[in-house]
Structure formats: structure tokens, C-alpha cells
Amino acid sequence: MTRSQTRIQKKNTGAILGAALDVFSLQGFRGTTLDQIAQAAGLSKPNLLYYFPSKEAIHDALLMGLMDTWLDPLRELDSDGNPVEEIVAYVLRKLEMARDYPRESRLFANEIVQGAPRILDQIEGPLRDLVNDKAEVIRGWISTGKLAEVDPHHLIFSIWSTTQHYADFDIQVRAILHPEGDAHYAEAGQFLQALYRRALTPG
Amino acid sequence: MTRSQTRIQKKNTGAILGAALDVFSLQGFRGTTLDQIAQAAGLSKPNLLYYFPSKEAIHDALLMGLMDTWLDPLRELDSDGNPVEEIVAYVLRKLEMARDYPRESRLFANEIVQGAPRILDQIEGPLRDLVNDKAEVIRGWISTGKLAEVDPHHLIFSIWSTTQHYADFDIQVRAILHPEGDAHYAEAGQFLQALYRRALTPG
DNA sequence: AAAGAGTTTGACCAAATGGTCAGGATCACG
DNA sequence: CGTGATCCTGACCATTTGGTCAAACTCTTT
């Protein structure tokens, strides 16, 4: 359907999505104005609307593009690997994502906190399926005694929350720790690694 | 300064704050309109503004009233108690608050995710002081060998994030677990209790 | 270079929104 | 009951905001 994009289209849609991610992630959907996005992208408001039919369309484009990347780390959880190491690796990858893609994390957080009006389908569908799938893997590990007995779903929730916290509550974390740049992420990695290693190693 | 409130004042300011908490916590500050609050409170918009000078004043009143209650559980962390049990008790109290006061939790989350424009002072001040204080208590427990060696600040962050997750990301949790009412909070309590007990018990 | 596709903008619009105000209704109290 | 304080509202206003449109500009292609 979509003909290949022109040079200018590629440049401008990219600029728009980047600018929109900046603003949406910091102000939420309703808190963001088209003028803010336009200014951040270096375009006029009518020109924005030449590339995207509406404010909502920009937001949707971001969320849709995000979902897949966001779940990639969980997909990589390998049922053939060493259970404790697989989970620790997942935690650390998720923490890296919080550090390297905080805007994406906050965009997602904003959406969920406010009831996920625009992506509830994605959550009820693909996300839920993937989580249940991996919960089954974890249950398998537990039943063979290679992992301490924990509820798989709540384990996953705890990993999401502890790692994303560093992106979503960044302001609070920085207000308390006053870190140099991203230095505190290394400490967080150490802490979480120890936490889950101790809690999940069986015996 | 403020004369004691009349019967009607008490009733209406109460209704306004309750309605505002409903709406703000679900739509954020900019996503909320005075009309929405007025309707939810059963008052006219001009009447709202008879009791509060502006939308922001309502929001501020909520946040200010919230801060104290929000930190109460942490204040109760007793340096004379049994370390592991004190922390587990804190986790469970925090989880109860997520269950019983989800609106408050989301109001706070909305504010922080969006850069805490209105309460950064509170965070840099009282909250930071309290956290540093309790971090010192935890450090003391560790130095006497009564608690496994973990970074106190990141421990506190992890407790905040894992518990508040059930309020702030409620929609997502429910979409995945399809719980009956609040049944999943009991499971979450079991999980978190086990997680922290295993991770923090020394030796 | 000409034509057609693709790109950009100033001017504009309707709806929504935070807030005001003068006057009327109601309440508390002597 | 009367009167001053408190409470409430309809009408109104200025600004912001998402979105439109016709006209102009620029790029690509032949």
C-alpha cells in the first residue's frame, strides 16, 4: 500500500516522531500540544498535520512502534538456559533499556497509569500471551528444582517495576541520590543482581 | 488565620477534593478539566472556584495532604526491631497502601513521571532526608551482620516500585492476571515477602 | 525548462477551557 | 423576623488548542 517514502518524508516523519517522544513522554498525551511538537521538530503546525492526520495519530505511531521493542528482552528468556542466569540477564537487559530509552519507558508509563486507553488491546492480547508463555517456562524451571519456588507472574511484575522505576521515577531517584550522570545505574545493577540471585537460587 | 470551617464548607471542600482525586489520578493534571471535577463533585464550575482559587490550588492541596501519609510507613521503620522483619513489615504495609489508596499512588506517579514540577521541593527536602535517615539505619543493621549486604537506597527504591506497581500499573496487572477483585494482592504479598526474606536474611 | 508531484505556510475557524462577575438564593444568629 | 455573612449560578470572556484550506514554494523527472 504505502509507496516508498521520499527523502524529505523520511527526514520529517523521523523528526516529528523524535520530537513527539520527547514531549509526550514528559507531559503525557493531553498535556502535550501540537505547537510544542512542531517547535521541537522544527516544523510549522500545519506541516505536522501534513505528515500525520492528527495528534492522536502521532501518539499511536509511537506506541505501536514501541510495543515490540519493549517486549524483546522478555522474548529472549531461553527455557534451555540456566534459570537463575537467564533471569538475572533479563533483569540487567531491562535495566539497560531503562537507562538507554527512558523516554520510551515514560511514554509507556504515562499510558498505563492513565488506564491504557489506547493500548489495552495490545496488553490484553500479545503482551498477556507472551507473559503467560514465559510464566510457564519459569514454572517448568521451578518444577525441576532449578529455581526457588516463586509465583512467576509476580516475579515478572517485580522485574518490570524495579527496572523501569529508574526511568519513570528518574526525577525522584536523582533528587535522592544526586548521582553523576548515569552512575547510579551500575549500583542498581549490582543491587538487583544480588537481590534476584539470592532470592531465586534454590535450596 | 483561617476561621473554623462552616458545615457547608467542610462538606463541599471534601467533595471537591474527593472528586479531584478521582479525576487527577486517572487523567493527570493537564488532562483534567474543571468541569470534570465539578461534575464529579456535584457542583457547578463557578462554585468550585468559590472554594478553591484555581485548578492548580486543588491539585496542590491534594499533593500536600498526601505527602505526609505517604511517607508514614517508612517513618515507622524501627531501628530497634528485628531487621528482616522490620523490612518485610514495611513492604507489606506499602502493599496495603497500594491496595487501599490506589488513587493517591497514581496521583503521585503521574506527578513524578512528568518531572514532579509541583513537588520537587518536597522530594529534595523532607523525603530525601527521611530516606537518607533510614538508609543509615539499614546500614547499621548490615554492619552488625543482622542483614545481608545490600545498598540501602536501592533496597528502598525496589520496595517502592514493586509495591506501588500494583496501584500505578493496575490496568496492566489486571489485564494479565484477570483477578477476582483484589485477590491478587494476597499473592503479591506472599511473593514479595518471600523475595525480601530470602534476599535479606544474612548468611 | 516545464510540468506535475510533493512540501510548506499564513490566515483562519470552532470548540474547549480556566477563570470572572454581578446578582440572587440561602443560612446562621441575634 | 431581619440582617449580614455565606453560598451559588447564569452569562460572559480571553486564551489555548486541534485542525482546515487555498495558495505559494520547491523538488524531481523528463
Coordinates of C-alpha atoms (C1' of nucleotides) in Angstrom, one line a residue:
Chain A
M1 CA 0.0 0.0 0.0
T2 CA 2.4 2.7 1.2
R3 CA 4.7 3.8 -1.6
S4 CA 8.3 4.2 -0.6
Q5 CA 9.0 7.4 1.3
T6 CA 10.8 10.3 -0.3
R7 CA 13.9 11.7 1.3
I8 CA 12.1 14.6 2.8
Q9 CA 9.3 12.4 4.2
K10 CA 11.8 10.2 5.9
K11 CA 13.6 13.1 7.4
N12 CA 10.4 14.9 8.6
T13 CA 8.4 12.0 9.9
G14 CA 11.6 11.0 11.8
A15 CA 12.0 14.5 13.3
I16 CA 8.3 14.5 14.2
L17 CA 8.4 11.2 16.0
G18 CA 11.5 12.1 17.8
A19 CA 10.2 15.4 19.0
A20 CA 6.8 13.9 19.9
L21 CA 8.6 11.2 22.0
D22 CA 10.4 14.0 23.9
V23 CA 7.2 15.9 24.7
F24 CA 4.7 13.1 25.1
S25 CA 7.0 11.2 27.5
L26 CA 7.4 14.3 29.7
Q27 CA 3.9 15.8 29.5
G28 CA 1.6 12.9 28.7
F29 CA -0.9 12.9 25.8
R30 CA -3.3 15.6 26.9
G31 CA -0.5 17.7 28.4
T32 CA 1.2 17.9 25.0
T33 CA 0.3 20.5 22.3
L34 CA 0.8 20.2 18.6
D35 CA 2.7 23.5 18.8
Q36 CA 5.2 22.0 21.2
I37 CA 5.8 19.1 19.0
A38 CA 6.1 21.3 15.9
Q39 CA 8.6 23.6 17.6
A40 CA 10.7 20.7 18.9
A41 CA 10.7 19.2 15.4
G42 CA 11.5 22.5 13.7
L43 CA 8.3 22.5 11.6
S44 CA 5.1 24.5 11.4
K45 CA 2.0 23.1 12.9
P46 CA 0.2 22.7 9.6
N47 CA 3.2 21.0 8.3
L48 CA 3.0 18.5 11.1
L49 CA -0.5 17.7 10.1
Y50 CA 0.6 17.2 6.5
Y51 CA 2.6 14.2 7.7
F52 CA 0.2 12.9 10.4
P53 CA -3.5 13.3 10.2
S54 CA -3.9 14.2 13.9
K55 CA -2.2 14.4 17.3
E56 CA -3.6 11.0 18.2
A57 CA -2.1 9.5 15.1
I58 CA 1.4 10.6 16.2
H59 CA 0.9 9.2 19.6
D60 CA -0.4 5.9 18.2
A61 CA 2.5 5.6 15.8
L62 CA 4.9 5.9 18.8
L63 CA 3.1 3.4 20.9
M64 CA 2.8 0.9 18.2
G65 CA 6.4 1.1 17.2
L66 CA 7.3 0.8 20.8
M67 CA 5.4 -2.3 21.9
D68 CA 7.6 -4.8 20.0
T69 CA 11.0 -3.4 21.1
W70 CA 9.7 -3.2 24.6
L71 CA 9.0 -6.9 24.9
D72 CA 12.1 -8.1 23.1
P73 CA 14.1 -8.7 26.3
L74 CA 11.4 -11.0 27.7
R75 CA 11.1 -12.9 24.4
E76 CA 14.8 -13.7 24.8
L77 CA 14.2 -15.6 28.0
D78 CA 15.5 -19.0 27.0
S79 CA 14.0 -22.1 28.5
D80 CA 17.2 -24.0 27.7
G81 CA 19.5 -21.7 29.6
N82 CA 20.5 -21.7 33.2
P83 CA 17.4 -20.5 35.0
V84 CA 18.9 -18.1 37.6
E85 CA 21.3 -16.7 35.0
E86 CA 18.6 -16.3 32.4
I87 CA 16.5 -14.2 34.8
V88 CA 19.4 -12.2 36.0
A89 CA 20.3 -11.5 32.4
Y90 CA 16.8 -10.4 31.8
V91 CA 16.8 -8.0 34.7
L92 CA 20.0 -6.4 33.6
R93 CA 18.8 -6.0 30.0
K94 CA 15.7 -4.4 31.2
L95 CA 17.7 -2.1 33.4
E96 CA 19.8 -1.2 30.4
M97 CA 16.7 -0.3 28.5
A98 CA 15.5 1.9 31.3
R99 CA 18.9 3.7 31.1
D100 CA 19.1 4.0 27.4
Y101 CA 15.4 4.5 26.5
P102 CA 13.9 6.4 29.4
R103 CA 11.6 8.4 27.1
E104 CA 10.0 5.2 25.8
S105 CA 9.6 3.9 29.3
R106 CA 7.9 7.1 30.5
L107 CA 5.6 7.2 27.4
F108 CA 4.5 3.7 28.3
A109 CA 4.1 4.5 32.0
N110 CA 2.0 7.6 31.3
E111 CA -0.2 5.5 29.1
I112 CA -0.7 2.7 31.6
V113 CA -1.1 4.9 34.7
Q114 CA -3.9 6.7 32.9
G115 CA -5.7 3.4 32.2
A116 CA -4.0 2.5 28.9
P117 CA -6.9 3.9 26.9
R118 CA -5.1 3.4 23.6
I119 CA -3.2 0.2 24.0
L120 CA -5.4 -2.0 26.2
D121 CA -5.9 -4.3 23.2
Q122 CA -2.1 -4.9 22.9
I123 CA -1.9 -5.6 26.6
E124 CA -4.8 -8.0 26.7
G125 CA -3.5 -9.7 23.6
P126 CA 0.2 -10.1 22.7
L127 CA 1.6 -8.9 25.9
R128 CA -0.6 -11.2 28.0
D129 CA 0.2 -14.2 25.8
L130 CA 3.9 -13.6 26.0
V131 CA 3.8 -13.2 29.8
N132 CA 1.8 -16.4 30.3
D133 CA 4.1 -18.2 27.9
K134 CA 7.2 -17.2 29.9
A135 CA 5.4 -17.8 33.2
E136 CA 5.1 -21.4 32.0
V137 CA 8.8 -21.6 31.3
I138 CA 9.5 -20.3 34.8
R139 CA 7.1 -22.8 36.3
G140 CA 9.0 -25.5 34.4
W141 CA 12.3 -24.4 35.9
I142 CA 10.8 -24.5 39.4
S143 CA 9.3 -27.9 39.0
T144 CA 12.7 -29.3 38.1
G145 CA 14.2 -27.7 41.2
K146 CA 16.4 -25.3 39.3
L147 CA 14.7 -22.3 40.7
A148 CA 13.3 -21.3 44.0
E149 CA 9.6 -21.6 44.3
V150 CA 8.1 -18.2 43.4
D151 CA 5.0 -17.0 41.6
P152 CA 6.1 -16.5 38.0
H153 CA 3.7 -13.6 37.2
H154 CA 4.6 -11.6 40.3
L155 CA 8.3 -12.3 39.6
I156 CA 7.9 -10.7 36.2
F157 CA 6.0 -7.8 37.7
S158 CA 8.7 -7.2 40.2
I159 CA 11.3 -7.2 37.5
W160 CA 9.4 -4.7 35.4
S161 CA 8.7 -2.4 38.2
T162 CA 12.2 -2.4 39.8
T163 CA 13.9 -1.7 36.5
Q164 CA 11.5 0.7 34.9
H165 CA 11.5 2.7 38.2
Y166 CA 14.8 4.1 37.3
A167 CA 13.4 5.6 34.1
D168 CA 9.9 6.5 35.2
F169 CA 10.8 7.9 38.6
D170 CA 14.1 9.3 37.4
I171 CA 13.5 12.7 38.9
Q172 CA 12.9 11.2 42.3
V173 CA 15.9 8.9 42.1
R174 CA 18.1 11.7 41.2
A175 CA 16.7 14.0 43.8
I176 CA 17.7 11.4 46.4
L177 CA 21.0 10.1 45.1
H178 CA 22.4 13.1 43.3
P179 CA 24.3 10.8 41.0
E180 CA 26.9 11.9 38.5
G181 CA 25.2 11.3 35.2
D182 CA 24.1 7.6 35.0
A183 CA 26.5 6.4 37.6
H184 CA 23.7 5.0 39.8
Y185 CA 22.7 2.5 37.2
A186 CA 25.8 0.4 37.9
E187 CA 24.8 0.3 41.6
A188 CA 21.3 -0.6 40.7
G189 CA 22.6 -3.4 38.5
Q190 CA 24.6 -4.7 41.4
F191 CA 21.7 -4.5 43.8
L192 CA 19.2 -6.1 41.6
Q193 CA 21.5 -8.9 40.5
A194 CA 22.2 -9.7 44.2
L195 CA 18.5 -9.4 45.1
Y196 CA 17.3 -11.9 42.4
R197 CA 20.3 -14.2 42.7
R198 CA 19.8 -14.7 46.4
A199 CA 16.0 -14.9 46.1
L200 CA 15.9 -17.3 43.2
T201 CA 18.8 -19.7 43.8
P202 CA 17.2 -22.9 45.1
G203 CA 18.0 -24.6 48.3
Chain B
M1 CA -5.6 32.8 60.4
T2 CA -8.3 30.5 58.8
R3 CA -11.5 30.7 60.7
S4 CA -13.1 27.3 61.5
Q5 CA -15.0 25.9 58.6
T6 CA -18.7 26.0 58.3
R7 CA -20.7 22.8 57.9
I8 CA -21.2 23.5 54.2
Q9 CA -17.5 24.4 53.6
K10 CA -16.5 21.1 55.2
K11 CA -18.9 19.1 53.0
N12 CA -18.0 20.9 49.8
T13 CA -14.3 21.1 50.1
G14 CA -14.4 17.4 51.0
A15 CA -16.5 16.6 47.9
I16 CA -14.2 18.6 45.7
L17 CA -11.0 17.0 46.9
G18 CA -12.5 13.6 46.6
A19 CA -13.8 14.2 43.1
A20 CA -10.5 15.9 42.1
L21 CA -8.5 12.9 43.4
D22 CA -10.7 10.6 41.2
V23 CA -10.1 12.6 38.1
F24 CA -6.5 13.8 38.6
S25 CA -5.3 10.3 39.4
L26 CA -6.7 9.0 36.2
Q27 CA -6.1 11.8 33.8
G28 CA -3.2 13.8 35.2
F29 CA -3.2 17.5 35.9
R30 CA -3.4 18.8 32.3
G31 CA -5.7 16.0 31.3
T32 CA -8.3 17.0 33.9
T33 CA -10.8 19.8 33.4
L34 CA -12.6 21.9 36.0
D35 CA -15.9 20.8 34.5
Q36 CA -15.0 17.1 35.1
I37 CA -14.2 17.8 38.7
A38 CA -17.2 19.9 39.2
Q39 CA -19.5 17.3 37.7
A40 CA -17.9 14.5 39.8
A41 CA -18.3 16.6 42.9
G42 CA -21.9 17.6 42.0
L43 CA -21.2 21.3 41.9
S44 CA -21.1 24.0 39.3
K45 CA -17.8 25.2 38.0
P46 CA -18.1 28.7 39.5
N47 CA -18.9 27.1 42.8
L48 CA -15.7 25.1 42.6
L49 CA -13.8 28.3 42.2
Y50 CA -15.6 29.7 45.2
Y51 CA -13.9 27.2 47.4
F52 CA -10.5 27.0 45.6
P53 CA -8.9 29.9 43.7
S54 CA -7.7 27.8 40.8
K55 CA -7.3 24.3 39.3
E56 CA -3.7 24.3 40.5
A57 CA -4.8 25.1 44.0
I58 CA -6.9 21.9 44.2
H59 CA -4.1 19.9 42.8
D60 CA -1.6 21.4 45.3
A61 CA -4.0 20.8 48.2
L62 CA -4.2 17.1 47.3
L63 CA -0.4 16.7 46.9
M64 CA 0.4 18.5 50.1
G65 CA -2.1 16.5 52.1
L66 CA -0.7 13.3 50.5
M67 CA 3.0 13.6 51.2
D68 CA 2.8 13.0 54.9
T69 CA 0.6 10.0 54.8
W70 CA 2.6 8.6 52.0
L71 CA 5.8 8.5 54.0
D72 CA 4.3 7.3 57.2
P73 CA 5.1 3.6 56.7
L74 CA 8.8 4.4 56.1
R75 CA 8.9 6.5 59.3
E76 CA 7.8 3.5 61.2
L77 CA 10.8 1.5 60.3
D78 CA 12.2 0.9 63.8
S79 CA 16.0 0.6 64.3
D80 CA 15.4 -1.4 67.4
G81 CA 13.3 -4.1 65.7
N82 CA 14.4 -7.2 64.0
P83 CA 15.9 -6.0 60.7
V84 CA 14.4 -8.6 58.3
E85 CA 11.0 -8.5 60.0
E86 CA 11.0 -4.7 60.0
I87 CA 11.7 -4.5 56.3
V88 CA 9.2 -7.2 55.5
A89 CA 6.6 -5.4 57.6
Y90 CA 7.3 -2.2 55.6
V91 CA 6.9 -4.0 52.3
L92 CA 3.5 -5.4 53.4
R93 CA 2.3 -2.0 54.7
K94 CA 3.3 -0.4 51.5
L95 CA 1.5 -3.0 49.6
E96 CA -1.6 -2.5 51.6
M97 CA -1.5 1.2 50.8
A98 CA -1.3 0.5 47.1
R99 CA -4.4 -1.7 47.5
D100 CA -6.3 0.7 49.7
Y101 CA -5.2 4.0 48.2
P102 CA -4.6 3.4 44.5
R103 CA -5.8 6.9 43.6
E104 CA -3.2 8.6 45.8
S105 CA -0.5 6.4 44.4
R106 CA -1.4 7.2 40.9
L107 CA -1.6 10.9 41.6
F108 CA 1.9 10.7 42.9
A109 CA 3.1 8.6 40.0
N110 CA 1.6 11.0 37.5
E111 CA 3.4 13.9 39.1
I112 CA 6.8 12.2 39.3
V113 CA 6.7 10.7 35.8
Q114 CA 6.1 14.1 34.4
G115 CA 9.1 15.6 36.2
A116 CA 7.5 16.4 39.6
P117 CA 7.1 20.1 38.6
R118 CA 5.0 20.8 41.7
I119 CA 6.6 18.8 44.4
L120 CA 10.3 18.7 43.6
D121 CA 10.9 20.8 46.8
Q122 CA 9.2 18.2 48.9
I123 CA 11.3 15.4 47.3
E124 CA 14.6 17.2 47.6
G125 CA 13.8 18.1 51.2
P126 CA 11.8 16.1 53.6
L127 CA 11.6 12.9 51.5
R128 CA 15.3 12.9 50.8
D129 CA 16.1 13.5 54.4
L130 CA 13.9 10.7 55.6
V131 CA 15.3 8.3 53.1
N132 CA 18.9 9.1 54.0
D133 CA 18.0 8.7 57.6
K134 CA 16.5 5.3 57.1
A135 CA 19.3 4.3 54.8
E136 CA 21.6 4.9 57.7
V137 CA 19.5 2.6 59.9
I138 CA 19.7 -0.1 57.3
R139 CA 23.5 0.4 57.0
G140 CA 23.7 -0.1 60.8
W141 CA 21.8 -3.3 60.6
I142 CA 24.2 -4.6 57.9
S143 CA 27.3 -3.6 59.8
T144 CA 26.2 -5.7 62.8
G145 CA 25.6 -8.6 60.5
K146 CA 21.8 -8.8 61.0
L147 CA 21.0 -8.1 57.4
A148 CA 22.6 -9.2 54.2
E149 CA 24.8 -6.7 52.5
V150 CA 22.7 -4.6 50.1
D151 CA 22.7 -1.0 49.0
P152 CA 20.1 0.7 51.3
H153 CA 18.9 3.3 48.8
H154 CA 18.3 0.8 46.1
L155 CA 16.6 -1.5 48.5
I156 CA 14.2 1.3 49.3
F157 CA 13.6 2.0 45.7
S158 CA 12.9 -1.6 45.0
I159 CA 10.3 -1.7 47.7
W160 CA 8.6 1.4 46.5
S161 CA 8.5 0.2 42.9
T162 CA 7.4 -3.3 43.5
T163 CA 4.5 -2.3 45.8
Q164 CA 3.3 0.8 44.0
H165 CA 3.3 -1.1 40.8
Y166 CA 0.1 -2.8 41.8
A167 CA -1.6 0.6 42.1
D168 CA 0.1 2.5 39.3
F169 CA 0.0 -0.3 36.7
D170 CA -3.2 -1.7 37.9
I171 CA -4.7 -1.9 34.5
Q172 CA -1.8 -4.0 33.2
V173 CA -1.7 -6.3 36.2
R174 CA -5.5 -6.9 35.8
A175 CA -5.2 -7.4 32.1
I176 CA -2.7 -10.2 32.7
L177 CA -4.0 -11.9 35.8
H178 CA -7.7 -11.3 35.5
P179 CA -8.0 -11.5 39.3
E180 CA -11.3 -11.5 41.2
G181 CA -11.4 -8.1 42.8
D182 CA -8.2 -7.6 44.8
A183 CA -7.4 -11.3 45.2
H184 CA -4.0 -10.9 43.6
Y185 CA -2.8 -8.7 46.4
A186 CA -2.6 -11.7 48.7
E187 CA -0.4 -13.5 46.1
A188 CA 1.7 -10.4 45.7
G189 CA 2.2 -10.2 49.5
Q190 CA 3.3 -13.8 49.6
F191 CA 5.7 -13.3 46.7
L192 CA 7.3 -10.1 48.0
Q193 CA 7.6 -11.4 51.5
A194 CA 9.5 -14.4 50.2
L195 CA 11.6 -12.3 47.9
Y196 CA 12.8 -10.0 50.5
R197 CA 13.1 -12.6 53.3
R198 CA 15.4 -14.8 51.1
A199 CA 17.4 -11.8 49.8
L200 CA 17.9 -10.1 53.1
T201 CA 18.4 -12.9 55.6
P202 CA 22.2 -12.9 56.2
G203 CA 24.5 -15.9 55.8
Chain C
dA1 C1' 13.0 24.2 -18.9
dA2 C1' 8.4 22.8 -17.9
dA3 C1' 5.2 20.2 -15.6
dG4 C1' 3.5 17.7 -12.0
dA5 C1' 4.2 15.9 -7.6
dG6 C1' 5.4 16.9 -3.3
dT7 C1' 6.1 20.3 0.5
dT8 C1' 5.2 24.5 3.3
dT9 C1' 2.8 28.3 5.3
dG10 C1' -0.2 32.3 6.9
dA11 C1' -4.7 33.1 7.9
dC12 C1' -8.4 31.2 9.7
dC13 C1' -12.1 28.5 12.5
dA14 C1' -14.8 26.1 16.0
dA15 C1' -14.6 24.0 20.3
dA16 C1' -12.8 23.6 24.8
dT17 C1' -11.2 25.5 28.9
dG18 C1' -9.7 28.3 33.0
dG19 C1' -11.5 31.9 35.1
dT20 C1' -14.6 36.3 36.3
dC21 C1' -18.5 38.8 38.0
dA22 C1' -22.8 40.8 39.3
dG23 C1' -26.7 39.5 41.4
dG24 C1' -29.7 36.3 43.6
dA25 C1' -30.6 32.5 47.0
dT26 C1' -29.8 30.5 51.5
dC27 C1' -28.2 30.1 56.0
dA28 C1' -26.8 31.4 60.9
dC29 C1' -27.7 34.1 64.5
dG30 C1' -29.3 37.9 67.5
Chain D
dC1 C1' -38.1 38.0 61.9
dG2 C1' -34.5 40.6 60.0
dT3 C1' -29.9 41.2 58.6
dG4 C1' -25.4 40.3 57.5
dA5 C1' -22.5 36.6 56.0
dT6 C1' -22.1 32.8 53.3
dC7 C1' -23.2 30.3 49.3
dC8 C1' -24.5 29.6 44.4
dT9 C1' -25.3 30.4 39.5
dG10 C1' -26.0 32.1 34.5
dA11 C1' -23.9 34.7 31.5
dC12 C1' -19.7 36.1 29.9
dC13 C1' -14.7 36.5 28.5
dA14 C1' -9.9 35.7 26.8
dT15 C1' -6.9 32.3 25.6
dT16 C1' -5.5 28.0 24.0
dT17 C1' -5.8 24.3 21.1
dG18 C1' -6.7 20.8 17.3
dG19 C1' -7.5 21.1 12.9
dT20 C1' -8.5 23.2 7.8
dC21 C1' -7.5 25.3 3.4
dA22 C1' -6.1 27.8 -0.5
dA23 C1' -2.2 29.5 -2.3
dA24 C1' 2.6 29.5 -2.8
dC25 C1' 7.0 27.4 -3.0
dT26 C1' 10.4 23.6 -4.1
dC27 C1' 11.9 19.4 -5.8
dT28 C1' 12.2 15.6 -9.2
dT29 C1' 11.8 13.9 -13.6
dT30 C1' 11.6 14.0 -18.4

